[in-house]
CSV table of N, CA and C in Angstrom, one decimal:
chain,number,residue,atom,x,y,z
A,1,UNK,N,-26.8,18.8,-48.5
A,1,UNK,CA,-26.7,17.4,-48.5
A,1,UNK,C,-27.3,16.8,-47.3
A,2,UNK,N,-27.0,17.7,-46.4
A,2,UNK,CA,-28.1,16.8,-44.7
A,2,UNK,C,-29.1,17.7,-44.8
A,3,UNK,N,-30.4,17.2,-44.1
A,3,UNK,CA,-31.3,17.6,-43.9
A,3,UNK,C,-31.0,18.4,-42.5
A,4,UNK,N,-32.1,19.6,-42.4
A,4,UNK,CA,-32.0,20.3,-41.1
A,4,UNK,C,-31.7,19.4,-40.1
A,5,UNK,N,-32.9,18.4,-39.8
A,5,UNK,CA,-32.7,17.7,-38.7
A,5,UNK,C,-31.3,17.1,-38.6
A,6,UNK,N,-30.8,16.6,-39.5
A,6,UNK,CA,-29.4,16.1,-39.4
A,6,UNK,C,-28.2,16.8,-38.9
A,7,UNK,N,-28.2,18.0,-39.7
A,7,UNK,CA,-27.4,19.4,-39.3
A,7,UNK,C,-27.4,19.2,-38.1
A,8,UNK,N,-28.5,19.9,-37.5
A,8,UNK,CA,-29.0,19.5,-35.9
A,8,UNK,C,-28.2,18.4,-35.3
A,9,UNK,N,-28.7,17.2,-35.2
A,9,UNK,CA,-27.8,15.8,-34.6
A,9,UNK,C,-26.5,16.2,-34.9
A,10,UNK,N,-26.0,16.5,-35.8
A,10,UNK,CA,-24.3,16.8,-35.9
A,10,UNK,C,-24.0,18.0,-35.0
A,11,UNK,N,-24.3,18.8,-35.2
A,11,UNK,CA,-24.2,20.1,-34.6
A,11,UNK,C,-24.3,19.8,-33.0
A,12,UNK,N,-25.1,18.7,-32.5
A,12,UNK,CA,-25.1,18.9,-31.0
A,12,UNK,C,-24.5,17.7,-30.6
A,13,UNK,N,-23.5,17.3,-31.4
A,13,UNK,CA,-22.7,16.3,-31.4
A,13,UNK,C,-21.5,16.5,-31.1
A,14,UNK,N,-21.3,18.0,-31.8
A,14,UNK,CA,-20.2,18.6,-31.6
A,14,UNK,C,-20.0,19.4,-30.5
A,15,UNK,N,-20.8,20.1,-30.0
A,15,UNK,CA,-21.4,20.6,-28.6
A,15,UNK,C,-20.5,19.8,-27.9
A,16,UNK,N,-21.6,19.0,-27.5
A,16,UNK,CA,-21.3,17.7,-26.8
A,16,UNK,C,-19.9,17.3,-26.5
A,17,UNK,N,-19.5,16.6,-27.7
A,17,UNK,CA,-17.7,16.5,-27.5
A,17,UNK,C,-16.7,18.1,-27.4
A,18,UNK,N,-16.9,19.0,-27.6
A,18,UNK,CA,-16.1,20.2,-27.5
A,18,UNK,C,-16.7,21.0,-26.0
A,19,UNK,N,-17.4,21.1,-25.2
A,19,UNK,CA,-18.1,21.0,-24.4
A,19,UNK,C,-16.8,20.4,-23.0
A,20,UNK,N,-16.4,21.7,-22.5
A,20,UNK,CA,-15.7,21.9,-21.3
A,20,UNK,C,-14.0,21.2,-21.9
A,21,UNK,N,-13.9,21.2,-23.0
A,21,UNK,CA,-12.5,21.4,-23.7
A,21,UNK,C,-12.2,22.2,-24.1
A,22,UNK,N,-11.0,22.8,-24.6
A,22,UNK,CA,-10.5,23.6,-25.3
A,22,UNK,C,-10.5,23.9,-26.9
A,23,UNK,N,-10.5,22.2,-27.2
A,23,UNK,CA,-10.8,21.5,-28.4
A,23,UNK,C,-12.1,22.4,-29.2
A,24,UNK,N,-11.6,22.1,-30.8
A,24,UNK,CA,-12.7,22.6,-31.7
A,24,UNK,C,-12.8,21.1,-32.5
A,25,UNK,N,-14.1,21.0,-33.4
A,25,UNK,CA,-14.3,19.8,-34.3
A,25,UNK,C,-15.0,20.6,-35.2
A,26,UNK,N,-14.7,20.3,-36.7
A,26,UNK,CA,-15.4,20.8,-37.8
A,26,UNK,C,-15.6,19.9,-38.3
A,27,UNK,N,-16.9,19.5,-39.3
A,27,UNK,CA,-17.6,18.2,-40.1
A,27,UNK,C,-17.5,19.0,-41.5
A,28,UNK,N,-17.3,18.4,-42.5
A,28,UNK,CA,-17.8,18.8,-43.6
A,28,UNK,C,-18.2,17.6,-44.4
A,29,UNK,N,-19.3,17.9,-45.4
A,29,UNK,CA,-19.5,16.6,-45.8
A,29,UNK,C,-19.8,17.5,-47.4
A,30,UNK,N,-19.1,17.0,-48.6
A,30,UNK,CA,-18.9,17.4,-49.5
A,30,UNK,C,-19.5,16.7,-50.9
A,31,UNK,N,-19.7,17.3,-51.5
A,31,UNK,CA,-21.3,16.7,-52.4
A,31,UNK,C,-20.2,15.7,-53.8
A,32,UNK,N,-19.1,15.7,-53.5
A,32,UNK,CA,-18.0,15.3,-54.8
A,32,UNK,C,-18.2,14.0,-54.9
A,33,UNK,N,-18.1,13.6,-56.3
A,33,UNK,CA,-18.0,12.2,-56.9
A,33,UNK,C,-17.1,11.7,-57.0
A,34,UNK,N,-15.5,12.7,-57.2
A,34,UNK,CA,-14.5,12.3,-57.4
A,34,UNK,C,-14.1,13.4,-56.5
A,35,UNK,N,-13.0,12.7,-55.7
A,35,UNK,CA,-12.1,13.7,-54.4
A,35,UNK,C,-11.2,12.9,-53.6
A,36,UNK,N,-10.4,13.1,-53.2
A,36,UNK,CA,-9.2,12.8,-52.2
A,36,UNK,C,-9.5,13.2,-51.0
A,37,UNK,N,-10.5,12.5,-50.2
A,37,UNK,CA,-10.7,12.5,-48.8
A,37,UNK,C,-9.9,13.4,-48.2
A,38,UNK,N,-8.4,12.7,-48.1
A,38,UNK,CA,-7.6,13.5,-46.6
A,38,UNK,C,-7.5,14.2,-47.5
A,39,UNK,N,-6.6,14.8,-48.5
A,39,UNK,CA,-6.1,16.1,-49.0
A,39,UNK,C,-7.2,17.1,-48.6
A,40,UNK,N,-8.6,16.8,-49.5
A,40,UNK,CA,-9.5,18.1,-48.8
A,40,UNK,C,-9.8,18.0,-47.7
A,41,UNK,N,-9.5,17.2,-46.8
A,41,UNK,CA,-10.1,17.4,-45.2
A,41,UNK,C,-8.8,18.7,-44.7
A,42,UNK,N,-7.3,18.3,-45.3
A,42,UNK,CA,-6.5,19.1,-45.1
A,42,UNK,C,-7.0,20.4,-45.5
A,43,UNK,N,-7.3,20.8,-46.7
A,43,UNK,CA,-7.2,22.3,-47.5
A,43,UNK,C,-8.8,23.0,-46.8
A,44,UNK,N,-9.6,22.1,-46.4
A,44,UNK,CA,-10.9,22.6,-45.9
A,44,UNK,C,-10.4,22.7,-44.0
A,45,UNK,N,-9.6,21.9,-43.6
A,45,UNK,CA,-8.9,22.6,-42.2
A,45,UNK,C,-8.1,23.9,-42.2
A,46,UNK,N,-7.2,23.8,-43.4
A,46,UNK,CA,-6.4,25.3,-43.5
A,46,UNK,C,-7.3,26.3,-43.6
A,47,UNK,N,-8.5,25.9,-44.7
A,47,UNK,CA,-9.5,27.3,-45.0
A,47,UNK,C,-10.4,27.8,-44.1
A,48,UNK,N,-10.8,26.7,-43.0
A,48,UNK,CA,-11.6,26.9,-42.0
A,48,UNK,C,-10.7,27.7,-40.8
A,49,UNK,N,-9.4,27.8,-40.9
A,49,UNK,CA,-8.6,28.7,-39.9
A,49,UNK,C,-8.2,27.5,-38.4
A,50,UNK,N,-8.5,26.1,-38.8
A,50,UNK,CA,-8.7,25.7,-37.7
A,50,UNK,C,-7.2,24.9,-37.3
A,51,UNK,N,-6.1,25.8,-38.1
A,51,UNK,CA,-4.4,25.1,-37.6
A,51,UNK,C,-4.1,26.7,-36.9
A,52,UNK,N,-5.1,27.5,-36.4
A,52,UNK,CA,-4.4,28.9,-36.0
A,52,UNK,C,-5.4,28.8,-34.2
A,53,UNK,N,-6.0,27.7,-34.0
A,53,UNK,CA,-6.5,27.0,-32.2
A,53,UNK,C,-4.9,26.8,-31.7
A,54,UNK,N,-5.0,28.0,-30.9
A,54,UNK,CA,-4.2,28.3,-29.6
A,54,UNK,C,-3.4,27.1,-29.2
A,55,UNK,N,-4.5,26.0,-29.0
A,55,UNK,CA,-3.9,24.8,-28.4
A,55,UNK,C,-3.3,23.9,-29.4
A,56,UNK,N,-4.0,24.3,-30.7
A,56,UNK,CA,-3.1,22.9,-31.6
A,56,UNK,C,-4.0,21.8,-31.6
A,57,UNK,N,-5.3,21.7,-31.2
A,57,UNK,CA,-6.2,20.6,-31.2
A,57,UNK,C,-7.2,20.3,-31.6
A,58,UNK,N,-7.4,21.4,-32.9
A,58,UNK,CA,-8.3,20.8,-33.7
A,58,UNK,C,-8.5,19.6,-34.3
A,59,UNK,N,-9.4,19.4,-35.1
A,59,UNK,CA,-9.9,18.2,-35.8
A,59,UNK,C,-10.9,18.4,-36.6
A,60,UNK,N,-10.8,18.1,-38.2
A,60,UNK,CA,-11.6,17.6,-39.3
A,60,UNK,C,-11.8,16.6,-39.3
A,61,UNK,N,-13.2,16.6,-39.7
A,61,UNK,CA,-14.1,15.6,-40.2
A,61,UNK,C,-14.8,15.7,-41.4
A,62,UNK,N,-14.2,14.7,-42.7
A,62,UNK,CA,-14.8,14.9,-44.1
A,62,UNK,C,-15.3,14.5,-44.6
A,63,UNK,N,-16.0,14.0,-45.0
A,63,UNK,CA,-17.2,13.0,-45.6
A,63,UNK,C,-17.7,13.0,-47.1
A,64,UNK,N,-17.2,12.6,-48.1
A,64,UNK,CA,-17.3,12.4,-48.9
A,64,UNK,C,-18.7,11.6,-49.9
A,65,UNK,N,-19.9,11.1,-49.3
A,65,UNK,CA,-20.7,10.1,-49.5
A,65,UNK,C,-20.7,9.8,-51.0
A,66,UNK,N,-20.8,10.7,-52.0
A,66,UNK,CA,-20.7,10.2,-53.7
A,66,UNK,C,-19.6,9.5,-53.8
A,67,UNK,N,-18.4,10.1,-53.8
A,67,UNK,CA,-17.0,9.4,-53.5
A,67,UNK,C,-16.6,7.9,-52.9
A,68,UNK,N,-17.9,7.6,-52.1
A,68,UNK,CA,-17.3,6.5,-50.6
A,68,UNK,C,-16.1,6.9,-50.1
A,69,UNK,N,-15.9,8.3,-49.4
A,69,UNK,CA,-14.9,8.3,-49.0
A,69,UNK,C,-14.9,8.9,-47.4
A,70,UNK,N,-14.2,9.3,-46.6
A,70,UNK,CA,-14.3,10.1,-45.4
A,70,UNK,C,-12.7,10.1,-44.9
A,71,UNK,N,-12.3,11.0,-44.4
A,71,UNK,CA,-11.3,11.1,-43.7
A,71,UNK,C,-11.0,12.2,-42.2
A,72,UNK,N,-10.5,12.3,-41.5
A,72,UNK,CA,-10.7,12.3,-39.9
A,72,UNK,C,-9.1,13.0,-39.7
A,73,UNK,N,-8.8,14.0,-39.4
A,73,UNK,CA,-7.2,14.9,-39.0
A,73,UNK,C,-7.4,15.4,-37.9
A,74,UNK,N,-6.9,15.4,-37.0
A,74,UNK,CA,-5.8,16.3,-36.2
A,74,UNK,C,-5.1,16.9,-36.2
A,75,UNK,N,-4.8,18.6,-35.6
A,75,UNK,CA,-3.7,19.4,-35.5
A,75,UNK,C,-2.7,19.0,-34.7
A,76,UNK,N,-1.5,19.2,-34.3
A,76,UNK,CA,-0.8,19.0,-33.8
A,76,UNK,C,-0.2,18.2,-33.0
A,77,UNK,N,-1.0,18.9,-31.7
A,77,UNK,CA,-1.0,19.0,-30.4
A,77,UNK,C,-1.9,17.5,-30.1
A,78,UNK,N,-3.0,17.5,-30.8
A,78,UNK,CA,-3.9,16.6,-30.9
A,78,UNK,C,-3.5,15.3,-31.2
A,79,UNK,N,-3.1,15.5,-32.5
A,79,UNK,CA,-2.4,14.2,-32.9
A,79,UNK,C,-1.1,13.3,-32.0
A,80,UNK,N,-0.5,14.2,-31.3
A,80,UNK,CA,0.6,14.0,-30.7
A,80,UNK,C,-0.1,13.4,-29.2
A,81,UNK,N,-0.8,13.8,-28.7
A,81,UNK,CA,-1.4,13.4,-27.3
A,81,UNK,C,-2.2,11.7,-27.8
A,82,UNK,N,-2.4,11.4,-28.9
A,82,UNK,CA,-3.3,10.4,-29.4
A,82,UNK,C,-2.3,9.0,-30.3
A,83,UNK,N,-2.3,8.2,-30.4
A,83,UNK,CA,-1.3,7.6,-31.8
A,83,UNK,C,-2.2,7.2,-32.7
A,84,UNK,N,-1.1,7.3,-33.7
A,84,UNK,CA,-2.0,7.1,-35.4
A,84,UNK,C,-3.0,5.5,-34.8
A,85,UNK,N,-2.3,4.6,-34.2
A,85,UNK,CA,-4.0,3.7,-33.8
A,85,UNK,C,-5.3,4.3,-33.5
A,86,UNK,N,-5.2,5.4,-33.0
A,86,UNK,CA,-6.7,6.3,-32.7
A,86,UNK,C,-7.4,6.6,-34.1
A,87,UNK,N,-6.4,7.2,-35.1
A,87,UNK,CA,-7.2,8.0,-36.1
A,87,UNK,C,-7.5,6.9,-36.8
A,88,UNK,N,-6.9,5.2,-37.2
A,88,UNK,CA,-7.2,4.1,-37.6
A,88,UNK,C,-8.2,3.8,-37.2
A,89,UNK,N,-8.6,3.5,-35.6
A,89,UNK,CA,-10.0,3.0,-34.7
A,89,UNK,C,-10.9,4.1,-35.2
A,90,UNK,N,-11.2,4.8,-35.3
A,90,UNK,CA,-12.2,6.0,-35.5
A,90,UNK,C,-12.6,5.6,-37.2
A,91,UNK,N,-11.7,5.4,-37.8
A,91,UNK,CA,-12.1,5.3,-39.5
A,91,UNK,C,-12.8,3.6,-38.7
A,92,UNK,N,-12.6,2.9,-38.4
A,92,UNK,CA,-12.7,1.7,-38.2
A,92,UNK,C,-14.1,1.5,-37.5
A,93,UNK,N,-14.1,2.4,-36.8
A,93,UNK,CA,-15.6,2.6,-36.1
A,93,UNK,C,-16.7,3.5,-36.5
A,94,UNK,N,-16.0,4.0,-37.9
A,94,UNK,CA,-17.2,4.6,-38.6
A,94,UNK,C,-17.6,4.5,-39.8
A,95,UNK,N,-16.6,3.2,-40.6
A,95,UNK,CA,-16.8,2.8,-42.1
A,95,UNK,C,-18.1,1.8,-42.2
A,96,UNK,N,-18.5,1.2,-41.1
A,96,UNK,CA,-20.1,-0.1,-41.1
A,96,UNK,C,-20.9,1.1,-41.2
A,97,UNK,N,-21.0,2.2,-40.4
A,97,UNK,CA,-22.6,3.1,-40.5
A,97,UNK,C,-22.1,4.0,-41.5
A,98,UNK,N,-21.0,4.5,-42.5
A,98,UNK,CA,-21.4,4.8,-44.0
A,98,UNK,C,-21.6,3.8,-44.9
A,99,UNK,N,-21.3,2.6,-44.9
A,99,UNK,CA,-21.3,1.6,-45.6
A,99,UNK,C,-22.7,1.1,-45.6
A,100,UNK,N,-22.9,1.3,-44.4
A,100,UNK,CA,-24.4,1.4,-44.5
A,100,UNK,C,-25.7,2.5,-44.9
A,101,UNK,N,-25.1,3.4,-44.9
A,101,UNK,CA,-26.2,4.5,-45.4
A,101,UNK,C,-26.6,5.4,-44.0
A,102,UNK,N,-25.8,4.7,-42.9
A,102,UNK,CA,-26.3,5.9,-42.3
A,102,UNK,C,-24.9,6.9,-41.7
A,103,UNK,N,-25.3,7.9,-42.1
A,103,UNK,CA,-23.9,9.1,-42.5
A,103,UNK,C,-24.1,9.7,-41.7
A,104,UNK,N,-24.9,10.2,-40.7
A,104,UNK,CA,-25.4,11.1,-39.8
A,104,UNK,C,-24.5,10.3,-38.7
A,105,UNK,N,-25.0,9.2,-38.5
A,105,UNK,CA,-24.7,8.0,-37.0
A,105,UNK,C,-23.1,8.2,-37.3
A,106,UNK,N,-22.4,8.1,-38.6
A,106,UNK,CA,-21.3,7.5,-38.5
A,106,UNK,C,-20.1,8.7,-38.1
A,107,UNK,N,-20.6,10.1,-38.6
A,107,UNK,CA,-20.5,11.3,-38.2
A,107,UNK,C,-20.1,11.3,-36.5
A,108,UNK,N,-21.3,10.9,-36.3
A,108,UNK,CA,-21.4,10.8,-34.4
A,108,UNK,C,-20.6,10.5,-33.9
A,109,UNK,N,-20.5,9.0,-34.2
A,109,UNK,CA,-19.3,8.3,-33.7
A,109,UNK,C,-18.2,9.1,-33.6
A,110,UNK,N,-17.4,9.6,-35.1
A,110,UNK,CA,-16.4,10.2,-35.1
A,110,UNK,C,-16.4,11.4,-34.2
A,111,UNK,N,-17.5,12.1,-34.2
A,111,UNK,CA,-16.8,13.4,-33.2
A,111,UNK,C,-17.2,12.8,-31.8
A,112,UNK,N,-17.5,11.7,-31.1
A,112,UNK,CA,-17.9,11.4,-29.7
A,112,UNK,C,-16.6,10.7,-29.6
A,113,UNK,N,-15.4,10.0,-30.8
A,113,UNK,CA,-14.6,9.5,-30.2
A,113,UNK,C,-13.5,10.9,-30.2
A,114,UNK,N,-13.6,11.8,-31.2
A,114,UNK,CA,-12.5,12.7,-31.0
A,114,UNK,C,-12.9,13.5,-29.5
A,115,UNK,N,-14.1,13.6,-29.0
A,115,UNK,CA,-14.6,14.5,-27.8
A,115,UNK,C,-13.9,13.6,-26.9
A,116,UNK,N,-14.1,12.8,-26.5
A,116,UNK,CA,-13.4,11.4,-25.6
A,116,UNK,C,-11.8,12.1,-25.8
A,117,UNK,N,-11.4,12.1,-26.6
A,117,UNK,CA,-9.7,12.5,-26.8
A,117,UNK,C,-9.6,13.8,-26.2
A,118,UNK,N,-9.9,14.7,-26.5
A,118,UNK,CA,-10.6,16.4,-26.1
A,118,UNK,C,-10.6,16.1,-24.8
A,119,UNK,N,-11.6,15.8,-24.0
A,119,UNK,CA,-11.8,15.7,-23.0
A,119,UNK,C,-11.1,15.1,-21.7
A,120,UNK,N,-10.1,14.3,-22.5
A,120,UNK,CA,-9.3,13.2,-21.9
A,120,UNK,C,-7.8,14.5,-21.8
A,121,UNK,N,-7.6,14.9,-22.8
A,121,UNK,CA,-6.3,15.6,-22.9
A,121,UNK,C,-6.3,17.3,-23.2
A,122,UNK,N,-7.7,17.8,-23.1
A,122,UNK,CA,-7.5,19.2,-23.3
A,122,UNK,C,-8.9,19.8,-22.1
A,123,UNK,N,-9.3,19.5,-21.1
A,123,UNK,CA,-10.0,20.0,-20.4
A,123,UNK,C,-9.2,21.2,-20.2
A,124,UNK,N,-11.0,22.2,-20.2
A,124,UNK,CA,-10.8,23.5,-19.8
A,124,UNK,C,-10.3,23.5,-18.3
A,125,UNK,N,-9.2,24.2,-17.9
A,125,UNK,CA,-9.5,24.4,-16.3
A,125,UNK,C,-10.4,25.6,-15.8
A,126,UNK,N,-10.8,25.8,-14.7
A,126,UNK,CA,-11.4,26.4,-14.2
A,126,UNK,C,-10.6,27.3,-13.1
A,127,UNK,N,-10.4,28.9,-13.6
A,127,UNK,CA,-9.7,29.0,-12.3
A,127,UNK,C,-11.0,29.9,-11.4
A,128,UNK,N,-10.8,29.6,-10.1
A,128,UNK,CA,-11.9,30.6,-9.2
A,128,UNK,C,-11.1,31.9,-8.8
């Protein structure tokens, strides 16, 4: 459904925000016409293994584009360091660039504001 190049832009998007955190971010973007956003963001976070992160601080990202749908979770730990206003602002800040057609940008946003959260509340330490 993305083109390489796109893969690429997301892929180093996620770098990026996971990048000296502890934090993981998964995207999926799902070719369905008909689907329940958060439920499969849920069953595609269980299947990806990503509620068994040590810290509790994962996060899915789902994208539905046939659908018009997308939905955005946190594990735990994550969700608990953040309030449900965060996971609202984030749909909020990335429903104008799917609505617009551009799904790659809107992608971005979401994993640069979950990296911002990552980075704010789960930096790696460094011991010497």
């Amino acid at each position: 459904m993305l083109s390489f190049s796109e893969r690429h832009r997301v892929r180093r998007a996620v770098r990026r925000a996971e990048a000296g955190t502890t934090g993981r971010i998964a995207v999926r973007v799902v070719p369905d016409a008909e689907v329940d956003a958060f439920e499969r963001a849920k069953s595609e976070f269980e299947r990806a293994g990503m509620h068994r992160a040590a810290d509790r601080n994962a996060s899915m990202i789902l994208v539905a584009p046939h659908a018009r749908q997308f939905a955005v979770i946190g594990d735990a730990a994550l969700h608990e360091r953040v309030d449900a206003k965060f996971w609202s602002d984030v749909v909020a800040q990335v429903q104008p660039a799917l609505a617009g057609g551009d799904l790659v940008g809107g992608i971005e946003r979401a994993v640069a504001s979950i990296g911002e959260q990552l980075h704010a509340h789960f930096a790696k330490t460094v011991v010497a």
